[in-house]
Structure formats: C-alpha cells, structure tokens
C-alpha cells in the first residue's frame, strides 16, 4: 500500500482499510461453518464505518449490535433486519422499544430485570419479543482482564440456574418468545480450550432446555477469536469451527457467530506523521500527530501494534529537526508518543526505530478493529479521516472532523449562533 501518497492526499492521522481483505476474512469465516445453517453477525463495535458494514452486508452478513445506534447503522448500511441481533448488559427502555418496533431477529438478554422490561415493552406494543439468553459459563478465557467476560465475577450474562428460570418464565409469557441461547467469554482469544469447554457446557444446557420443550432455534457462540498483533498464538479458524460444530452435533440449530476483530482487525492501518524527535537524558521519543484519542489500545490495554516506517525523500538541505549534538545513525530504542497531555499517551513503547525526520510516516498495523471505533475528541482533537482501498483504488469513507463539528452544538447553546470553521 502506498502510504506516502495516501498521507499526502488525505493528510494524517489517517485510517486506511483494505476492503478486499475484509471481504476475504468474512468469506473464510462463513466457509468454515458451511454445511450447517449459520448466520455470521459481524460485531459492529470493532469498526462501525458504514462503508465497512455495507461491504459485509453485500456478502449477506448479519450484525451484532450493542446499542440502538449500532442497530441503526446496520440498517443504514444495508444489513437485513432479520439478520440483526441486539446484545449488551444495559439496554434502555427506548432502545428496547425501538428494537422491538424494528422487528430485528432477537435481543440477547443479560439479566432478569432486562427480561421484565422487554416483556412490559413488548406488551405495550402488542408484540411477542424474540429473545435469546446470554449464559455466563464461568470459564476463564485467558485474555486481558478488561476484555474477559465469561466468569461469574464479570457483569455479563446470567448463570445457568438463573437462565433456566428465565427460559421457563419466557416460555409461559404471551409477550416473549425464547428462540436462542448465547454466550461470549471474551475477546482476543488465543487459546481454543476455553471456547471448546464453553460450547460443550452450553450445548449440554441447551439439550436440557429442548427436553423442557423450550423451542430454541439459534445457538449464538459470540465472537472473540484473536489475531496476531505481535507474536501471539492464534486459533486456527478450522479448529475453532470444528470445536463448535463437534459440540453441536445432533442439534438442529442455526449457529450464530459474532466475530469483530477477526473480520476487520488485520485490514486496518493507522497512518501517522512524525512531528519531532525529542531526546531527554533518559529516553528517545518520536512524537507523531496521532495519539491515544486515535488509537486507544496501547494506552488502555498495553497493546502492541506492529509498526512500519515510511521515509519521505528529504532534500539534502533540509536540516529541520536534526539534533546536532545527538547524532544518531543506527536504529535505537524509543517510545512513539502523541501530542496528548498524559504520560499514558503512547502508541508504541520501547521499539527500535531508525533516526526519523519530520514528515516521515509511522504506520500502525492491525488497527482495523477497535481503532477508529474507540477514538474520541479528547484534547479537542479532530477524529481522523477513514479511507478504503478496493481493487487497488482508494476512496474516502469518512471525512476528517473539523473544528466546527466539535464546537457548533455548544456554540449554538452558548450564543444561539454557530461559527462553522475548520
Ligand atoms: N460479541 C460480544 C457479545 C462482544 O462483547 C464482543 C466484543 C464481540 C462479540 C466481538 O468480539 P471480537 O470478535 O471482536 O473479539 N476494545 C477491546 C475489545 C473489546 C471487545 C468487546 N466485546 C480491544 O481493543 O481489544
């Protein structure tokens, strides 16, 4: 990919997505489950750019959503309503109301309180709400604690005993239709064993529910399959699918998967530009124009994204930013940091990089998942532009925010007037 030209054309910081690779990832995921009824519901939270979702919708992807905003995005991008599911521990009344009116496939329920709200709202609409219950298998997914969700100490799902009560309650209700069972033990999983154990456990539970005449049709195994950011172990897709298919032998379910990172993670790049080199007595810092507000994963999880350097052709006379008293020829250890006013604002720690000059590019790989979607305006920084590459051609998928985008709403409240400027 010609990042130097892309950076010149669209400026930096910039997200670039390889849409062809996203399609490939989706199709290989889908193929791994062929031979069984399946529905791949791409988890929008990983990357919710409409063009990315649209690319997947054209391949008949469903959508796993965790807010009504994501449900609306999925519909806007062309995902069929009957392929949309709505998960999450804290759905508001308004969200439940809208989801039921939209008639999406089902809602994944995470507590008894939520089930009651859904029943009440369904009753007010004169509808029968299709639901699935998220069962917490109490299995350690062995991933970063912030993204581990399958233990009873986590806020997610309900234990088996509670789930049973909820299923029996729902079966009797005129306004609830329990059609699915769900679990999701965590994200960036690199070990198959906890997933395999969870499927076995939940499949056994599903069998007991069928025996009680609870007419389940969907078995939702969540998402979570990891990618290699650094040298991590990864789970082979074939093994993942076989573990699930094996555990569900003899059960006539449509298998639902909710992959996010696997579909988009490796296809995204964050392109940043070097602003300065700075040397303190103890450390070398490379200061770039991207920051933790653009890519939060290193600051939040200590995540390490592989980086590549693309040098500009500097004219001989350009001495800008060279440091005369610290000549540096070879690669040396440094931190790549952003302009945000926090010491936690780093994008890479202790990496070997050659001497760099203002204008050189540092590209962070594997940034397609949980990159832009977790970005913010912290420090009143504009969120980056997003660009897609398809069949060798680049196109803008989202404009870089401008200053007006960030302040107009507040200006209008303060002065009754906007002052849109870049
Ligand atoms: N389904 C449910 C219920 C989830 O909670 C998640 C992710 C997924 C599916 C998709 O998981 P994936 O296939 O992408 O692993 N911000 C973190 C990841 C948070 C994941 C939250 N839930 C990160 O940057 O690593």
Short mmCIF file of C-alpha atoms and ligand atoms in Angstrom, two decimals:
data_model
loop_
_atom_site.label_atom_id
_atom_site.label_comp_id
_atom_site.label_asym_id
_atom_site.label_seq_id
_atom_site.Cartn_x
_atom_site.Cartn_y
_atom_site.Cartn_z
CA UNK A 1 0.00 0.00 0.00
CA UNK A 2 1.36 3.41 -0.94
CA UNK A 3 1.03 5.12 2.42
CA UNK A 4 3.16 8.10 1.39
CA UNK A 5 0.73 9.02 -1.41
CA UNK A 6 -2.31 8.31 0.76
CA UNK A 7 -0.91 10.54 3.51
CA UNK A 8 -0.27 13.30 1.02
CA UNK A 9 -3.74 13.05 -0.45
CA UNK A 10 -5.78 12.65 2.73
CA UNK A 11 -3.41 14.04 5.41
CA UNK A 12 -2.71 12.36 8.74
CA UNK A 13 -3.59 10.85 11.16
CA UNK A 14 -5.47 8.58 8.80
CA UNK A 15 -7.14 5.19 9.00
CA UNK A 16 -6.82 3.02 5.89
CA UNK A 17 -8.86 -0.16 5.44
CA UNK A 18 -8.21 -2.89 2.91
CA UNK A 19 -11.80 -3.70 1.94
CA UNK A 20 -10.81 -6.66 -0.23
CA UNK A 21 -9.13 -8.28 2.73
CA UNK A 22 -12.17 -7.62 4.92
CA UNK A 23 -14.31 -9.47 2.37
CA UNK A 24 -11.84 -12.34 2.30
CA UNK A 25 -11.85 -12.65 6.08
CA UNK A 26 -15.64 -12.68 6.18
CA UNK A 27 -15.95 -15.32 3.47
CA UNK A 28 -13.39 -17.60 5.09
CA UNK A 29 -15.28 -17.32 8.36
CA UNK A 30 -18.55 -18.13 6.64
CA UNK A 31 -16.99 -21.05 4.75
CA UNK A 32 -15.65 -22.56 7.96
CA UNK A 33 -19.27 -23.12 9.01
CA UNK A 34 -20.62 -24.23 5.66
CA UNK A 35 -22.58 -27.44 5.76
CA UNK A 36 -24.50 -26.17 8.79
CA UNK A 37 -27.17 -23.48 8.95
CA UNK A 38 -25.26 -20.41 10.05
CA UNK A 39 -25.50 -16.67 10.37
CA UNK A 40 -22.36 -14.59 10.74
CA UNK A 41 -23.29 -11.42 12.60
CA UNK A 42 -20.33 -9.06 12.27
CA UNK A 43 -19.77 -7.26 15.60
CA UNK A 44 -20.13 -3.60 14.68
CA UNK A 45 -18.29 -2.37 17.74
CA UNK A 46 -14.99 -3.40 16.14
CA UNK A 47 -15.40 -0.97 13.25
CA UNK A 48 -18.71 0.71 12.58
CA UNK A 49 -17.88 2.74 9.49
CA UNK A 50 -20.94 2.50 7.23
CA UNK A 51 -18.91 1.56 4.17
CA UNK A 52 -17.23 -1.26 6.06
CA UNK A 53 -20.60 -2.57 7.23
CA UNK A 54 -22.02 -2.13 3.73
CA UNK A 55 -19.14 -4.17 2.28
CA UNK A 56 -20.10 -7.01 4.63
CA UNK A 57 -23.86 -6.56 4.17
CA UNK A 58 -23.39 -7.23 0.45
CA UNK A 59 -21.96 -10.62 1.43
CA UNK A 60 -25.12 -11.27 3.47
CA UNK A 61 -23.53 -10.58 6.81
CA UNK A 62 -25.74 -10.06 9.81
CA UNK A 63 -24.91 -7.60 12.57
CA UNK A 64 -24.23 -7.97 16.27
CA UNK A 65 -25.13 -4.62 17.83
CA UNK A 66 -24.73 -3.29 21.37
CA UNK A 67 -26.67 -0.05 21.13
CA UNK A 68 -29.63 1.15 19.15
CA UNK A 69 -27.15 3.44 17.39
CA UNK A 70 -25.38 0.36 16.07
CA UNK A 71 -28.71 -1.20 15.07
CA UNK A 72 -29.50 1.94 13.08
CA UNK A 73 -26.05 1.91 11.50
CA UNK A 74 -26.51 -1.71 10.46
CA UNK A 75 -29.85 -0.93 8.81
CA UNK A 76 -28.49 2.20 7.11
CA UNK A 77 -25.61 0.15 5.71
CA UNK A 78 -27.97 -2.42 4.22
CA UNK A 79 -27.96 -5.27 6.75
CA UNK A 80 -31.33 -7.03 6.65
CA UNK A 81 -33.33 -6.56 9.85
CA UNK A 82 -33.84 -10.29 10.18
CA UNK A 83 -30.07 -10.68 10.44
CA UNK A 84 -29.60 -8.16 13.26
CA UNK A 85 -29.21 -9.09 16.90
CA UNK A 86 -29.01 -6.71 19.83
CA UNK A 87 -26.77 -7.59 22.81
CA UNK A 88 -25.44 -5.73 25.86
CA UNK A 89 -25.97 -5.53 29.62
CA UNK A 90 -27.65 -2.13 29.76
CA UNK A 91 -30.33 -1.64 27.15
CA UNK A 92 -32.56 1.35 27.92
CA UNK A 93 -36.36 1.29 27.57
CA UNK A 94 -36.10 3.49 24.49
CA UNK A 95 -33.62 1.10 22.90
CA UNK A 96 -35.75 -1.95 23.63
CA UNK A 97 -38.85 -0.17 22.29
CA UNK A 98 -37.14 0.77 19.05
CA UNK A 99 -35.54 -2.66 18.57
CA UNK A 100 -38.92 -4.37 19.02
CA UNK A 101 -40.62 -1.97 16.63
CA UNK A 102 -37.91 -2.59 14.06
CA UNK A 103 -38.57 -6.32 14.34
CA UNK A 104 -34.92 -7.41 14.35
CA UNK A 105 -34.03 -11.11 14.73
CA UNK A 106 -33.75 -11.15 18.54
CA UNK A 107 -32.46 -9.44 21.66
CA UNK A 108 -29.77 -11.13 23.76
CA UNK A 109 -30.94 -10.81 27.35
CA UNK A 110 -28.42 -10.39 30.17
CA UNK A 111 -30.49 -10.14 33.38
CA UNK A 112 -33.91 -10.86 34.86
CA UNK A 113 -34.57 -7.12 35.15
CA UNK A 114 -33.97 -6.74 31.44
CA UNK A 115 -36.29 -9.65 30.62
CA UNK A 116 -39.08 -7.98 32.61
CA UNK A 117 -38.56 -4.66 30.80
CA UNK A 118 -38.64 -6.40 27.42
CA UNK A 119 -41.86 -8.20 28.35
CA UNK A 120 -43.53 -4.98 29.53
CA UNK A 121 -42.50 -3.05 26.43
CA UNK A 122 -43.49 -5.91 24.11
CA UNK A 123 -46.89 -5.98 25.82
CA UNK A 124 -47.35 -2.23 25.28
CA UNK A 125 -46.62 -2.80 21.59
CA UNK A 126 -48.88 -5.85 21.39
CA UNK A 127 -45.90 -7.91 20.21
CA UNK A 128 -44.11 -11.10 21.12
CA UNK A 129 -40.42 -10.29 21.64
CA UNK A 130 -37.96 -12.81 20.27
CA UNK A 131 -35.19 -13.30 22.80
CA UNK A 132 -32.08 -15.28 23.50
CA UNK A 133 -30.43 -15.53 26.91
CA UNK A 134 -26.74 -14.94 27.47
CA UNK A 135 -25.44 -17.66 29.73
CA UNK A 136 -22.24 -16.99 31.63
CA UNK A 137 -20.36 -20.33 31.64
CA UNK A 138 -17.90 -19.28 34.38
CA UNK A 139 -14.91 -20.18 32.23
CA UNK A 140 -11.68 -18.19 32.17
CA UNK A 141 -10.98 -17.09 28.61
CA UNK A 142 -7.33 -16.35 29.49
CA UNK A 143 -7.23 -12.96 27.85
CA UNK A 144 -6.67 -9.40 29.10
CA UNK A 145 -8.90 -8.91 32.18
CA UNK A 146 -10.59 -5.86 30.62
CA UNK A 147 -11.92 -7.96 27.75
CA UNK A 148 -12.59 -11.20 29.60
CA UNK A 149 -16.34 -11.72 30.04
CA UNK A 150 -17.03 -15.38 30.80
CA UNK A 151 -16.51 -15.54 34.56
CA UNK A 152 -19.17 -15.09 37.21
CA UNK A 153 -17.18 -12.13 38.53
CA UNK A 154 -17.86 -10.34 35.21
CA UNK A 155 -21.01 -8.29 34.65
CA UNK A 156 -22.07 -10.32 31.62
CA UNK A 157 -24.83 -12.87 31.21
CA UNK A 158 -26.56 -14.94 33.86
CA UNK A 159 -25.60 -18.25 35.47
CA UNK A 160 -27.23 -21.47 34.30
CA UNK A 161 -29.68 -21.66 37.20
CA UNK A 162 -30.95 -18.12 36.57
CA UNK A 163 -31.05 -18.78 32.84
CA UNK A 164 -33.28 -21.79 33.41
CA UNK A 165 -35.72 -19.70 35.44
CA UNK A 166 -35.75 -17.03 32.74
CA UNK A 167 -36.38 -19.54 29.97
CA UNK A 168 -39.26 -21.13 31.88
CA UNK A 169 -40.72 -17.69 32.59
CA UNK A 170 -40.37 -16.60 28.97
CA UNK A 171 -41.95 -19.80 27.69
CA UNK A 172 -45.09 -19.06 29.69
CA UNK A 173 -45.29 -15.38 28.74
CA UNK A 174 -47.56 -14.27 25.91
CA UNK A 175 -45.12 -11.50 25.05
CA UNK A 176 -41.81 -13.37 25.00
CA UNK A 177 -40.53 -15.99 22.61
CA UNK A 178 -37.27 -17.64 23.68
CA UNK A 179 -35.61 -18.73 20.44
CA UNK A 180 -31.89 -18.62 21.18
CA UNK A 181 -29.08 -19.28 23.58
CA UNK A 182 -25.92 -17.20 23.74
CA UNK A 183 -22.51 -17.00 25.34
CA UNK A 184 -19.39 -14.91 24.78
CA UNK A 185 -16.39 -15.42 27.05
CA UNK A 186 -14.06 -12.68 25.88
CA UNK A 187 -12.15 -11.05 23.08
CA UNK A 188 -8.68 -11.51 21.53
CA UNK A 189 -8.77 -15.19 22.50
CA UNK A 190 -5.61 -17.11 21.67
CA UNK A 191 -6.46 -20.43 23.31
CA UNK A 192 -9.15 -22.71 21.92
CA UNK A 193 -9.67 -24.77 25.09
CA UNK A 194 -11.87 -22.26 26.98
CA UNK A 195 -14.09 -21.80 23.92
CA UNK A 196 -14.37 -25.54 23.36
CA UNK A 197 -15.26 -26.06 27.03
CA UNK A 198 -17.86 -23.29 26.92
CA UNK A 199 -19.58 -24.66 23.80
CA UNK A 200 -19.74 -28.13 25.36
CA UNK A 201 -21.18 -26.73 28.57
CA UNK A 202 -23.77 -24.51 26.88
CA UNK A 203 -24.71 -27.22 24.36
CA UNK A 204 -25.42 -29.59 27.22
CA UNK A 205 -27.58 -26.93 28.84
CA UNK A 206 -29.36 -26.31 25.52
CA UNK A 207 -30.17 -30.03 25.30
CA UNK A 208 -31.83 -29.88 28.72
CA UNK A 209 -33.84 -26.85 27.60
CA UNK A 210 -35.04 -28.65 24.48
CA UNK A 211 -36.15 -31.52 26.72
CA UNK A 212 -38.27 -28.97 28.58
CA UNK A 213 -39.90 -28.03 25.27
CA UNK A 214 -38.17 -24.69 25.04
CA UNK A 215 -38.03 -24.38 21.32
CA UNK A 216 -34.54 -22.99 20.70
CA UNK A 217 -33.55 -22.36 17.10
CA UNK A 218 -30.32 -20.34 17.38
CA UNK A 219 -27.08 -21.17 19.14
CA UNK A 220 -25.00 -17.99 19.39
CA UNK A 221 -21.32 -18.57 20.18
CA UNK A 222 -20.37 -14.89 20.40
CA UNK A 223 -17.12 -13.57 18.97
CA UNK A 224 -13.64 -13.38 20.36
CA UNK A 225 -11.25 -15.18 18.01
CA UNK A 226 -7.95 -13.29 18.22
CA UNK A 227 -5.39 -12.05 15.70
CA UNK A 228 -1.58 -11.80 15.89
CA UNK A 229 -0.60 -8.28 16.92
CA UNK A 230 2.87 -9.32 17.91
CA UNK A 231 3.94 -12.92 18.31
CA UNK A 232 0.79 -14.18 19.99
CA UNK A 233 -0.56 -17.62 19.41
CA UNK A 234 -3.69 -17.59 17.27
CA UNK A 235 -6.52 -20.06 16.96
CA UNK A 236 -6.88 -21.66 13.53
CA UNK A 237 -10.30 -20.88 12.12
CA UNK A 238 -10.76 -24.52 11.09
CA UNK A 239 -10.12 -25.75 14.65
CA UNK A 240 -12.45 -23.10 16.05
CA UNK A 241 -15.27 -24.11 13.72
CA UNK A 242 -14.69 -27.83 14.28
CA UNK A 243 -14.86 -27.40 18.06
CA UNK A 244 -18.22 -25.68 17.70
CA UNK A 245 -19.61 -28.00 15.05
CA UNK A 246 -18.48 -31.03 17.03
CA UNK A 247 -20.19 -29.88 20.22
CA UNK A 248 -23.41 -29.16 18.35
CA UNK A 249 -23.63 -32.50 16.55
CA UNK A 250 -27.16 -33.81 16.52
CA UNK A 251 -28.63 -30.43 17.46
CA UNK A 252 -30.64 -28.72 14.75
CA UNK A 253 -29.60 -25.15 15.49
CA UNK A 254 -28.66 -22.27 13.26
CA UNK A 255 -25.20 -21.33 14.50
CA UNK A 256 -24.67 -17.64 15.04
CA UNK A 257 -21.15 -16.21 15.29
CA UNK A 258 -20.34 -12.62 16.25
CA UNK A 259 -16.78 -12.02 15.05
CA UNK A 260 -15.46 -8.48 15.04
CA UNK A 261 -11.68 -8.33 15.26
CA UNK A 262 -11.13 -11.38 13.04
CA UNK A 263 -13.06 -9.74 10.19
CA UNK A 264 -11.56 -6.25 10.25
CA UNK A 265 -8.51 -6.20 12.55
CA UNK A 266 -5.73 -7.11 10.16
CA UNK A 267 -7.16 -4.98 7.37
CA UNK A 268 -6.70 -1.62 9.04
CA UNK A 269 -3.75 0.75 9.36
CA UNK A 270 -3.32 3.94 11.33
CA UNK A 271 -1.04 6.27 9.41
CA UNK A 272 0.67 8.93 11.49
CA UNK A 273 3.28 11.55 10.66
CA UNK A 274 6.42 12.27 12.64
CA UNK A 275 6.40 15.77 14.08
CA UNK A 276 9.55 15.76 16.19
CA UNK A 277 12.28 13.64 17.64
CA UNK A 278 12.92 14.50 21.25
CA UNK A 279 15.77 13.22 23.38
CA UNK A 280 15.78 13.52 27.12
CA UNK A 281 18.65 12.36 29.29
CA UNK A 282 16.97 9.02 29.63
CA UNK A 283 14.87 8.43 26.59
CA UNK A 284 14.28 8.94 22.94
CA UNK A 285 10.75 9.97 21.98
CA UNK A 286 9.34 10.06 18.48
CA UNK A 287 6.40 12.43 18.57
CA UNK A 288 3.74 11.78 15.93
CA UNK A 289 0.49 13.53 15.02
CA UNK A 290 -1.67 10.54 16.04
CA UNK A 291 -2.42 9.93 19.69
CA UNK A 292 -4.31 7.83 22.21
CA UNK A 293 -7.52 9.53 21.16
CA UNK A 294 -7.00 7.95 17.70
CA UNK A 295 -5.79 4.53 18.84
CA UNK A 296 -6.53 3.85 22.47
CA UNK A 297 -5.47 0.20 22.66
CA UNK A 298 -1.82 0.72 23.68
CA UNK A 299 -2.75 3.15 26.48
CA UNK A 300 -5.73 1.11 27.69
CA UNK A 301 -4.53 -2.48 27.40
CA UNK A 302 -0.78 -2.11 26.88
CA UNK A 303 -1.44 -3.46 23.38
CA UNK A 304 1.50 -3.64 20.97
CA UNK A 305 0.74 -2.91 17.34
CA UNK A 306 3.44 -3.72 14.78
CA UNK A 307 4.80 -0.58 13.16
CA UNK A 308 6.42 0.28 9.88
CA UNK A 309 8.29 3.40 8.93
CA UNK A 310 7.94 5.11 5.56
CA UNK A 311 10.51 7.83 4.96
CA UNK A 312 9.96 10.92 2.92
CA UNK A 313 12.56 11.87 0.37
CA UNK A 314 14.20 14.69 2.30
CA UNK A 315 16.18 17.24 0.33
CA UNK A 316 19.86 17.43 1.38
CA UNK A 317 19.46 20.97 2.69
CA UNK A 318 16.57 20.07 4.98
CA UNK A 319 18.07 20.21 8.44
CA UNK A 320 14.77 20.73 10.21
CA UNK A 321 14.50 18.69 13.32
CA UNK A 322 18.01 17.28 13.22
CA UNK A 323 19.66 17.38 16.57
CA UNK A 324 23.28 18.42 16.12
CA UNK A 325 24.60 17.29 19.49
CA UNK A 326 22.99 13.85 19.42
CA UNK A 327 23.87 12.42 16.05
CA UNK A 328 22.14 9.13 15.51
CA UNK A 329 22.78 6.84 12.58
CA UNK A 330 21.57 3.43 13.60
CA UNK A 331 18.30 2.16 14.94
CA UNK A 332 17.72 2.82 18.60
CA UNK A 333 15.12 2.24 21.25
CA UNK A 334 12.32 4.78 21.55
CA UNK A 335 8.72 5.40 22.51
CA UNK A 336 6.31 6.63 19.85
CA UNK A 337 4.07 9.16 21.55
CA UNK A 338 1.28 11.55 20.62
CA UNK A 339 0.61 15.19 21.47
CA UNK A 340 -1.91 14.46 24.26
CA UNK A 341 -1.15 15.76 27.72
CA UNK A 342 -0.79 12.46 29.51
CA UNK A 343 2.23 10.26 30.01
CA UNK A 344 -0.02 7.33 29.12
CA UNK A 345 -0.37 8.76 25.63
CA UNK A 346 1.86 6.39 23.72
CA UNK A 347 1.28 4.33 20.62
CA UNK A 348 4.38 2.17 20.91
CA UNK A 349 6.80 1.58 23.77
CA UNK A 350 10.43 0.50 23.60
CA UNK A 351 10.61 -0.10 19.88
CA UNK A 352 13.70 0.03 17.69
CA UNK A 353 13.42 2.71 15.04
CA UNK A 354 15.89 4.41 12.72
CA UNK A 355 16.52 8.16 13.03
CA UNK A 356 13.43 9.95 11.77
CA UNK A 357 12.63 13.35 10.45
CA UNK A 358 9.53 15.48 10.44
CA UNK A 359 7.21 14.23 7.72
CA UNK A 360 8.27 10.58 7.84
CA UNK A 361 5.38 8.21 8.41
CA UNK A 362 4.86 5.68 11.14
CA UNK A 363 2.12 3.20 10.28
CA UNK A 364 0.47 1.08 12.96
CA UNK A 365 -0.73 -2.26 11.64
CA UNK A 366 -3.67 -4.40 12.74
CA UNK A 367 -5.60 -1.25 13.58
CA UNK A 368 -8.83 -2.08 11.76
CA UNK A 369 -10.63 -3.30 14.90
CA UNK A 370 -11.26 -1.15 17.96
CA UNK A 371 -9.21 1.65 16.41
CA UNK A 372 -11.39 4.40 15.00
CA UNK A 373 -14.45 2.99 16.79
CA UNK A 374 -12.84 3.75 20.16
CA UNK A 375 -11.47 7.15 19.14
CA UNK A 376 -12.53 10.40 20.76
CA UNK A 377 -12.14 14.16 20.72
CA UNK A 378 -10.02 14.22 23.86
CA UNK A 379 -7.88 17.37 23.99
CA UNK A 380 -10.26 18.79 21.35
CA UNK A 381 -8.55 16.78 18.67
CA UNK A 382 -10.36 16.07 15.43
CA UNK A 383 -11.08 12.43 14.82
CA UNK A 384 -9.11 11.00 11.89
CA UNK A 385 -10.30 10.52 8.33
CA UNK A 386 -11.01 6.97 7.10
CA UNK A 387 -10.10 5.68 3.66
CA UNK A 388 -10.93 2.38 1.97
CA UNK A 389 -8.84 0.51 -0.61
CA UNK A 390 -10.71 -1.70 -3.03
CA UNK A 391 -9.40 -3.29 -6.23
CA UNK A 392 -6.31 -1.08 -6.00
CA UNK A 393 -8.26 2.17 -5.70
CA UNK A 394 -8.58 4.42 -2.68
CA UNK A 395 -11.71 6.29 -1.64
CA UNK A 396 -12.72 8.41 1.32
CA UNK A 397 -15.06 6.63 3.75
CA UNK A 398 -15.27 9.41 6.34
CA UNK A 399 -14.06 12.98 6.34
CA UNK A 400 -11.65 14.13 8.98
CA UNK A 401 -13.68 16.01 11.57
CA UNK A 402 -13.27 19.74 11.57
CA UNK A 403 -13.30 22.23 14.38
CA UNK A 404 -16.89 23.23 13.63
CA UNK A 405 -18.03 19.61 14.05
CA UNK A 406 -16.64 19.70 17.56
CA UNK A 407 -17.97 23.07 18.75
CA UNK A 408 -21.05 24.09 16.76
CA UNK A 409 -23.52 22.43 19.09
CA UNK A 410 -22.02 24.13 22.14
CA UNK A 411 -21.69 27.45 20.32
CA UNK A 412 -25.33 27.41 19.41
CA UNK A 413 -26.29 26.80 23.04
CA UNK A 414 -23.89 29.48 24.28
CA UNK A 415 -24.55 32.26 21.73
CA UNK A 416 -27.51 31.00 19.72
CA UNK A 417 -25.27 31.02 16.70
CA UNK A 418 -22.74 28.73 15.05
CA UNK A 419 -19.43 29.75 13.70
CA UNK A 420 -18.52 26.84 11.48
CA UNK A 421 -14.88 26.94 10.61
CA UNK A 422 -12.30 24.28 10.07
N1 LIG B 1 -19.96 -10.38 20.88
C1 LIG B 1 -19.97 -9.81 22.09
C2 LIG B 1 -21.09 -10.07 23.00
C3 LIG B 1 -18.91 -8.99 22.49
O1 LIG B 1 -18.90 -8.43 23.69
C4 LIG B 1 -17.82 -8.77 21.59
C5 LIG B 1 -16.72 -7.90 21.96
C6 LIG B 1 -17.88 -9.39 20.33
C7 LIG B 1 -18.95 -10.20 20.01
C8 LIG B 1 -16.80 -9.23 19.31
O2 LIG B 1 -15.58 -9.73 19.78
P1 LIG B 1 -14.32 -9.89 18.82
O3 LIG B 1 -14.62 -10.95 17.81
O4 LIG B 1 -14.05 -8.58 18.18
O5 LIG B 1 -13.22 -10.27 19.77
N2 LIG B 1 -11.79 -2.91 22.83
C9 LIG B 1 -11.19 -4.21 23.01
C10 LIG B 1 -12.14 -5.32 22.61
C11 LIG B 1 -13.46 -5.27 23.30
C12 LIG B 1 -14.38 -6.40 22.89
C13 LIG B 1 -15.74 -6.23 23.46
N3 LIG B 1 -16.66 -7.23 23.05
C14 LIG B 1 -9.88 -4.26 22.26
O6 LIG B 1 -9.50 -3.26 21.64
O7 LIG B 1 -9.16 -5.25 22.31
#
